[in-house]
PDB file of C-alpha atoms in Angstrom:
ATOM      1  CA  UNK V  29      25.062 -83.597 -10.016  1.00 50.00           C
ATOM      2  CA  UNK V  30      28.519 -83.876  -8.351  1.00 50.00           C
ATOM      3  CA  UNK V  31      29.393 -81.236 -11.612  1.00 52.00           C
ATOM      4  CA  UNK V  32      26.946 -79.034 -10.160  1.00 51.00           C
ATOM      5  CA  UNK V  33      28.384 -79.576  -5.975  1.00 49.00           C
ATOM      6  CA  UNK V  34      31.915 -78.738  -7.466  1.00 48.00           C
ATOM      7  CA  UNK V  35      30.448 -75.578  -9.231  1.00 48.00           C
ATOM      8  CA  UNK V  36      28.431 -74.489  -5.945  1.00 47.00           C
ATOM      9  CA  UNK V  37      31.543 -75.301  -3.645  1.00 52.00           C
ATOM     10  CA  UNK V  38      34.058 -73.374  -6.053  1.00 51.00           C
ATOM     11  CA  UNK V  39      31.539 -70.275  -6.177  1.00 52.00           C
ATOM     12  CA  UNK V  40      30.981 -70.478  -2.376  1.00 53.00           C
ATOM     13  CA  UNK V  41      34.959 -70.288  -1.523  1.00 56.00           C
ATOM     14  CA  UNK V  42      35.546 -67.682  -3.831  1.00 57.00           C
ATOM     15  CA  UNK V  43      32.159 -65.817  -2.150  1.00 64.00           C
ATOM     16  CA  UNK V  44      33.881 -66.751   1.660  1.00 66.00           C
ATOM     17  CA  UNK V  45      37.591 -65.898   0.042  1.00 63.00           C
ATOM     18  CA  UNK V  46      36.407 -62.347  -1.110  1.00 62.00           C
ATOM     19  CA  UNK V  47      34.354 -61.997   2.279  1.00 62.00           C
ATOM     20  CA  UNK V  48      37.433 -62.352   4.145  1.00 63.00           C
ATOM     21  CA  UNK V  49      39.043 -60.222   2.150  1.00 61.00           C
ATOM     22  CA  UNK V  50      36.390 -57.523   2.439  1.00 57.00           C
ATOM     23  CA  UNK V  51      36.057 -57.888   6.077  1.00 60.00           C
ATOM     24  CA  UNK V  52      39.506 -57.350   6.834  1.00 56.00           C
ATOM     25  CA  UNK V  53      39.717 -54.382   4.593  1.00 54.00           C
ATOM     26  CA  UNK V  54      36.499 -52.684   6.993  1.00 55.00           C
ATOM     27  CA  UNK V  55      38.447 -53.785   9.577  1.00 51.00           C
ATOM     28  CA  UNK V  56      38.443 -50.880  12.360  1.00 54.00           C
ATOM     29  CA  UNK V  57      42.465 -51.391  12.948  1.00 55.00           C
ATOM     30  CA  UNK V  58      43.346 -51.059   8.931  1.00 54.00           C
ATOM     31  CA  UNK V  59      40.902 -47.915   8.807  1.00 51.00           C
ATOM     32  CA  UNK V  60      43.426 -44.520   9.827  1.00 55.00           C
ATOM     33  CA  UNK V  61      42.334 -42.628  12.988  1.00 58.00           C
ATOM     34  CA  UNK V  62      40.440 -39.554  12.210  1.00 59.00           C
ATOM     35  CA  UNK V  63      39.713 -37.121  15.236  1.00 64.00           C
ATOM     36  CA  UNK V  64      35.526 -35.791  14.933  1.00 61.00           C
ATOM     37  CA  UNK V  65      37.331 -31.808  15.443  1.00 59.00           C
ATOM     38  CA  UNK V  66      38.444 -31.423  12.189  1.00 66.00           C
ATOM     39  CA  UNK V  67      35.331 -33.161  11.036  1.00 63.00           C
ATOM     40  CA  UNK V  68      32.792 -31.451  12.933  1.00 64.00           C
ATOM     41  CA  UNK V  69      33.872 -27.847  13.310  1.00 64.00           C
ATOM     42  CA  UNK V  70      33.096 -27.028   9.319  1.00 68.00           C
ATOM     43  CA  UNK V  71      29.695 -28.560   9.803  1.00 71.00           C
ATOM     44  CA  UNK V  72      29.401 -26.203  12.835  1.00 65.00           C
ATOM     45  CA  UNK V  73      30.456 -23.087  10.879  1.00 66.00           C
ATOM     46  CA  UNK V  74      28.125 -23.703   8.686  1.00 67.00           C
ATOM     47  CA  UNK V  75      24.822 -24.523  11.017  1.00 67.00           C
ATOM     48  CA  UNK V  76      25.951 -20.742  12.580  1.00 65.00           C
ATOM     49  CA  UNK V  77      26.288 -18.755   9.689  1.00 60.00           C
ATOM     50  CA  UNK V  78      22.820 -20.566   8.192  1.00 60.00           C
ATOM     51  CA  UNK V  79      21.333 -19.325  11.721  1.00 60.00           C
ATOM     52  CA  UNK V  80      22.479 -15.821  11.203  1.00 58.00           C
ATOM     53  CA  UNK V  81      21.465 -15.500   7.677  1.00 53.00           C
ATOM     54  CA  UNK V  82      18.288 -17.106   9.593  1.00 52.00           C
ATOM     55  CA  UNK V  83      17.770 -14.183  11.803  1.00 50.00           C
ATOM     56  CA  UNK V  84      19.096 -11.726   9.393  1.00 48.00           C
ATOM     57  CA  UNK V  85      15.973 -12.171   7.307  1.00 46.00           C
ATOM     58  CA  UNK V  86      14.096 -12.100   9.658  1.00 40.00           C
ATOM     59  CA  UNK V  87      14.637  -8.851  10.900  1.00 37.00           C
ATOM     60  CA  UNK V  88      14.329  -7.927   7.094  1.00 37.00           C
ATOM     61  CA  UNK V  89      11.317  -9.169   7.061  1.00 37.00           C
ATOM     62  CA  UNK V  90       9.935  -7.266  10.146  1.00 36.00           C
ATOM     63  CA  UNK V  91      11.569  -4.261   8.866  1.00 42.00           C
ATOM     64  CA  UNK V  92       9.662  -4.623   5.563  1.00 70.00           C
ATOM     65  CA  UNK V  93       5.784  -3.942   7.226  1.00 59.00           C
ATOM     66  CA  UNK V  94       4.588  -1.363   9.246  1.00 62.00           C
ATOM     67  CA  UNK V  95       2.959  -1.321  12.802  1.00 65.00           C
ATOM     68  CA  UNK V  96       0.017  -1.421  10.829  1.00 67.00           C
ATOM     69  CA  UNK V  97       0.783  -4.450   8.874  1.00 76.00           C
ATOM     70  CA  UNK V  98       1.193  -3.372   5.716  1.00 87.00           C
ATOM     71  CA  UNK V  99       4.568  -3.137   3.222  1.00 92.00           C
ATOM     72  CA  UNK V 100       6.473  -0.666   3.440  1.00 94.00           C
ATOM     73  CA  UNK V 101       9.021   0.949   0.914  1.00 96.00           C
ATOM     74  CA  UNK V 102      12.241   2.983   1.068  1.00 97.00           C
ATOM     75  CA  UNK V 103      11.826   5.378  -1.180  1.00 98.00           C
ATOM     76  CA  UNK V 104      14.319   8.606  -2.450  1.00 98.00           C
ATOM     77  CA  UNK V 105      13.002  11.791  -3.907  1.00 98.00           C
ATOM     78  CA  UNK V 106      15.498  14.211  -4.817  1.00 95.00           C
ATOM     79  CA  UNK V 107      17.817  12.566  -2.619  1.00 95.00           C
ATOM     80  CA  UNK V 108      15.278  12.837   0.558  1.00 98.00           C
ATOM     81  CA  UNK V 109      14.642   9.196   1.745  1.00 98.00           C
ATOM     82  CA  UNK V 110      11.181   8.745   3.062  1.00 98.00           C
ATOM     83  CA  UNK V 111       9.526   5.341   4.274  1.00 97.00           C
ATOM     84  CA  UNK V 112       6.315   4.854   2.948  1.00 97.00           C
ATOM     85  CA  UNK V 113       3.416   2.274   3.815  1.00 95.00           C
ATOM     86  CA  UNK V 114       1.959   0.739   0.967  1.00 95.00           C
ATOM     87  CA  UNK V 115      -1.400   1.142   0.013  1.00 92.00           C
ATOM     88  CA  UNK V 116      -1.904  -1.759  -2.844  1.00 84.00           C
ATOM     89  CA  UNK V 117      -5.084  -3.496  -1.771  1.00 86.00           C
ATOM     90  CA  UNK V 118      -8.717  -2.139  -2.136  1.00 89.00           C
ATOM     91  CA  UNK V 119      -8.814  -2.308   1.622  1.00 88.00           C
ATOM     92  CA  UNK V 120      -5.504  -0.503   2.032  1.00 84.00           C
ATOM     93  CA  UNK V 121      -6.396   1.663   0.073  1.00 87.00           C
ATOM     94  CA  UNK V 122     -10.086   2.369   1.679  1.00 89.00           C
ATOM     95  CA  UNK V 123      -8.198   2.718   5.191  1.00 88.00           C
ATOM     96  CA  UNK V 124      -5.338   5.225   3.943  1.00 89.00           C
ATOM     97  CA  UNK V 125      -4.301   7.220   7.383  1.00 92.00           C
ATOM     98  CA  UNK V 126      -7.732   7.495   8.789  1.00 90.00           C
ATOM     99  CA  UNK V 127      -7.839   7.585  12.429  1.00 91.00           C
ATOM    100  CA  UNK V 128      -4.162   8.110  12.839  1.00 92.00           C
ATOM    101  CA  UNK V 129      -3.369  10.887  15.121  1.00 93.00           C
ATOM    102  CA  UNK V 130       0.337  11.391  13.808  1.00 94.00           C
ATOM    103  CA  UNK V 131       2.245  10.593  10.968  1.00 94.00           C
ATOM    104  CA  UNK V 132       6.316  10.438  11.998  1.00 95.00           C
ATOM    105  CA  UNK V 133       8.242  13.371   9.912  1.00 94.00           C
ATOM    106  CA  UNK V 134       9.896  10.927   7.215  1.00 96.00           C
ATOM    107  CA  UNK V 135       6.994   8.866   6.943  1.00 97.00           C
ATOM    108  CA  UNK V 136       3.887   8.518   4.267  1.00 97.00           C
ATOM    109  CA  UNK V 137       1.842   6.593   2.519  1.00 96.00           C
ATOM    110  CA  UNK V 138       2.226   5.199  -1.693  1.00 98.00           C
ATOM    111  CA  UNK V 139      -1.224   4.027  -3.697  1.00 96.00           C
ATOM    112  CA  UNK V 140      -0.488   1.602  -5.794  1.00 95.00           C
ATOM    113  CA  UNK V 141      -3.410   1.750  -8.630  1.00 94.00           C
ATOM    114  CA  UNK V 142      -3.679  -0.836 -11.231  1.00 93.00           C
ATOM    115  CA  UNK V 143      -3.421   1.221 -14.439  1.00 96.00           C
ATOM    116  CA  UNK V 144      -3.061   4.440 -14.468  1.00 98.00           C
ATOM    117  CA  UNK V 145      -6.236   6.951 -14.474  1.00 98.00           C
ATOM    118  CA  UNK V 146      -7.341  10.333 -12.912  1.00 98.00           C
ATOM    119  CA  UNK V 147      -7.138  10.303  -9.250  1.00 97.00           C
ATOM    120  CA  UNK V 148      -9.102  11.484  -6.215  1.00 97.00           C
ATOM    121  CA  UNK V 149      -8.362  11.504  -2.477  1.00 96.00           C
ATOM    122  CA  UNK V 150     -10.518  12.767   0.338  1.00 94.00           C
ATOM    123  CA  UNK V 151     -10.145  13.035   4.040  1.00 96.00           C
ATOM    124  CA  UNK V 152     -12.980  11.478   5.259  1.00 94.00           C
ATOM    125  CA  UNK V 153     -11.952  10.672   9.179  1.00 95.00           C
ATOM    126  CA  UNK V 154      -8.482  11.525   8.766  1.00 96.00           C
ATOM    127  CA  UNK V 155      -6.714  13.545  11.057  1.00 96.00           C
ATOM    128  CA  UNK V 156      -3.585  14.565   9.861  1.00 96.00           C
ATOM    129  CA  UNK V 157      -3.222  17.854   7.618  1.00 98.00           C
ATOM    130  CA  UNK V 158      -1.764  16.035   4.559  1.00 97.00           C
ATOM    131  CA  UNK V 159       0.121  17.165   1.305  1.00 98.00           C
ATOM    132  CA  UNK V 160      -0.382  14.611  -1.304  1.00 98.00           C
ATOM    133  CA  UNK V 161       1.748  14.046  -4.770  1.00 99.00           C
ATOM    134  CA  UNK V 162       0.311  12.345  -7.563  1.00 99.00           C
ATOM    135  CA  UNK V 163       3.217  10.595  -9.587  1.00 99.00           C
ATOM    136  CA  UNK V 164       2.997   8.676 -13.361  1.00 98.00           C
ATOM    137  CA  UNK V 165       4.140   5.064 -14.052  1.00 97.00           C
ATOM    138  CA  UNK V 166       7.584   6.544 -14.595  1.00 97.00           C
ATOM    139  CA  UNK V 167       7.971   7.586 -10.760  1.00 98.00           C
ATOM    140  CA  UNK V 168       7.461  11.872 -11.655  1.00 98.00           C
ATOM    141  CA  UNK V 169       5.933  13.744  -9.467  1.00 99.00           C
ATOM    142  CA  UNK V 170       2.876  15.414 -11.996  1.00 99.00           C
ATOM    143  CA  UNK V 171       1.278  17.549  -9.069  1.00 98.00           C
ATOM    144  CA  UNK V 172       1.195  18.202  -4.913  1.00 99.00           C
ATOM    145  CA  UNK V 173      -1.534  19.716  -3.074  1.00 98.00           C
ATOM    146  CA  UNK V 174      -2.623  19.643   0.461  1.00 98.00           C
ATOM    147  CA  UNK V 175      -5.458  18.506   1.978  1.00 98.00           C
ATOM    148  CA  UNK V 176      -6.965  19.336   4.939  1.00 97.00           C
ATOM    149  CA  UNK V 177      -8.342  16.951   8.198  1.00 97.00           C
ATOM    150  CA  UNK V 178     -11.660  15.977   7.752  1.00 97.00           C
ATOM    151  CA  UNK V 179     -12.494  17.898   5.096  1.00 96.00           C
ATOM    152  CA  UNK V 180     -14.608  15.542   2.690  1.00 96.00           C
ATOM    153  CA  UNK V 181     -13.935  17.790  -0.417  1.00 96.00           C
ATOM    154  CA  UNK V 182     -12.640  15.624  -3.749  1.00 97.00           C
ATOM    155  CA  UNK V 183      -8.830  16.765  -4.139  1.00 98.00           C
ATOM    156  CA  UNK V 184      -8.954  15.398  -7.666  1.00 98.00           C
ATOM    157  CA  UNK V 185      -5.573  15.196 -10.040  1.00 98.00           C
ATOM    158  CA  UNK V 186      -5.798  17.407 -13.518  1.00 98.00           C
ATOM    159  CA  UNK V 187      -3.653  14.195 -14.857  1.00 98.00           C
ATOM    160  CA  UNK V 188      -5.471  11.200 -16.184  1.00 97.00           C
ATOM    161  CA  UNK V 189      -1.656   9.493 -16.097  1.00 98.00           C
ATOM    162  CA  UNK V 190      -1.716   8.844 -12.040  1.00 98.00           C
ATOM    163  CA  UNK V 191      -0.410   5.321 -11.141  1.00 97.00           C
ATOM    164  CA  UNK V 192       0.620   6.791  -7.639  1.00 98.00           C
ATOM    165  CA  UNK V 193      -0.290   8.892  -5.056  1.00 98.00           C
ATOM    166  CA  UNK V 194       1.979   9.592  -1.815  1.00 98.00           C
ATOM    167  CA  UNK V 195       0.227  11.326   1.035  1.00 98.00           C
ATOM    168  CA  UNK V 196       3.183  12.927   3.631  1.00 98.00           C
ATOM    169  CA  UNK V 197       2.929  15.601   6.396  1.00 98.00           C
ATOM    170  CA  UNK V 198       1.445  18.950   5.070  1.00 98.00           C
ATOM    171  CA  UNK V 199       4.568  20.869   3.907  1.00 98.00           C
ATOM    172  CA  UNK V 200       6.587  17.803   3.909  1.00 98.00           C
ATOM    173  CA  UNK V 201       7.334  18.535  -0.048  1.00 99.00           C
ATOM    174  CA  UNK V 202       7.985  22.266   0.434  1.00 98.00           C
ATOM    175  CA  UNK V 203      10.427  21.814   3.396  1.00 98.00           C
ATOM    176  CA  UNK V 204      12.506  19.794   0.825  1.00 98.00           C
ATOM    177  CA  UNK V 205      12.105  21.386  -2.104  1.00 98.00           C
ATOM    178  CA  UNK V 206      10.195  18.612  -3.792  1.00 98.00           C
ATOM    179  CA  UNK V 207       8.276  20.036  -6.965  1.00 98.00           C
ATOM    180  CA  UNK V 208       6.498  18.533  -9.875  1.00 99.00           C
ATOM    181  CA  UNK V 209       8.955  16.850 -12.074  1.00 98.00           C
ATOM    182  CA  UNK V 210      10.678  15.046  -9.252  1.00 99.00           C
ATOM    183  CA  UNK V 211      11.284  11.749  -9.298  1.00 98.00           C
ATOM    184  CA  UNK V 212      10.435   9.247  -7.087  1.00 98.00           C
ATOM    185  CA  UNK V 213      12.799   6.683  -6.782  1.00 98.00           C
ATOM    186  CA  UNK V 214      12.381   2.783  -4.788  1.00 97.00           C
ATOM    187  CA  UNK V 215       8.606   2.472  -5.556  1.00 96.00           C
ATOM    188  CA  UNK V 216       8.044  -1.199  -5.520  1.00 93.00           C
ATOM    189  CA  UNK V 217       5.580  -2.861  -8.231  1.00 78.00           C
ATOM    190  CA  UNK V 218       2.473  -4.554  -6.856  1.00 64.00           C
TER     191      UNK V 218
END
């Protein structure tokens, strides 16, 4: 037993010895004086650019959907950027630009279809004289016509290789020279 005291008492000194010796090493006066500037002013520059990268995408973001709440794209045909709404739900679709009485110069609508097909538009309460492009998978423009407000007449494509249609402004192709064989360039995929 007194083996076991002397064992205990030799392993408690060393534990107290290296206690000291650990305490004074934390002490605050052996410890060199740092200043919290240097420290915190990197930490700061980095909280303010995270909150303008923050704000950044956001405005991206509201940039990216129309007053209408859908997408919108940035597309480029023959170097002519127009802004287009995108039309790639069934309900989107449905809607189109009826009941819109104007339809801003640069501005149109892209219909996104699944694969592509023939097409056929209407103007069923639409008010806007309307040109409208039908374009294949690789973004050329196969044919324009225009359609007229109201009218519920089938403007059907002569292609069966239409994976988009862009409605614009009547005349909104011919004041830039746009003709079949353009290409239509930004169009997102669905």
């Amino acid at each position: 037993m007194s083996g076991q005291r002397a064992e205990s008492r030799e392993t408690g000194r060393l534990n107290r010895t290296t206690k000291r010796r650990l305490e004074s090493f934390q002490s605050p006066r052996h410890l060199p004086r740092i200043t919290l500037v240097p420290l915190l002013l990197p930490i700061a520059l980095l909280l303010a650019c995270g909150q303008i990268l923050l704000f950044a995408g956001c405005e991206q973001k509201a940039a990216e959907t129309s007053a209408f709440g859908l997408r919108v794209a940035e597309l480029k045909i023959s170097k002519v950027p127009l802004t287009a709404e995108i039309a790639d739900t069934p309900q989107a679709a449905e809607n189109g630009l009826m009941f819109r009485d104007s339809l801003p110069e640069n501005r149109g609508m892209l219909f996104i279809f699944e694969q592509p097909r023939k097409a056929e538009f209407w103007m069923r309460n639409t008010r806007i004289p309307l040109s409208i492009a039908y374009i294949d998978s690789t973004g050329r423009i196969l044919e324009i016509k225009s359609m007229n407000p109201m009218d519920e007449t089938v403007v059907p494509s002569t292609s069966d290789e239409v994976a988009y249609a862009l409605e614009v402004n009547q005349g909104w192709f011919a004041r830039h020279a746009i003709a079949p064989g353009a290409k239509v360039e930004g169009i997102p995929r669905k």
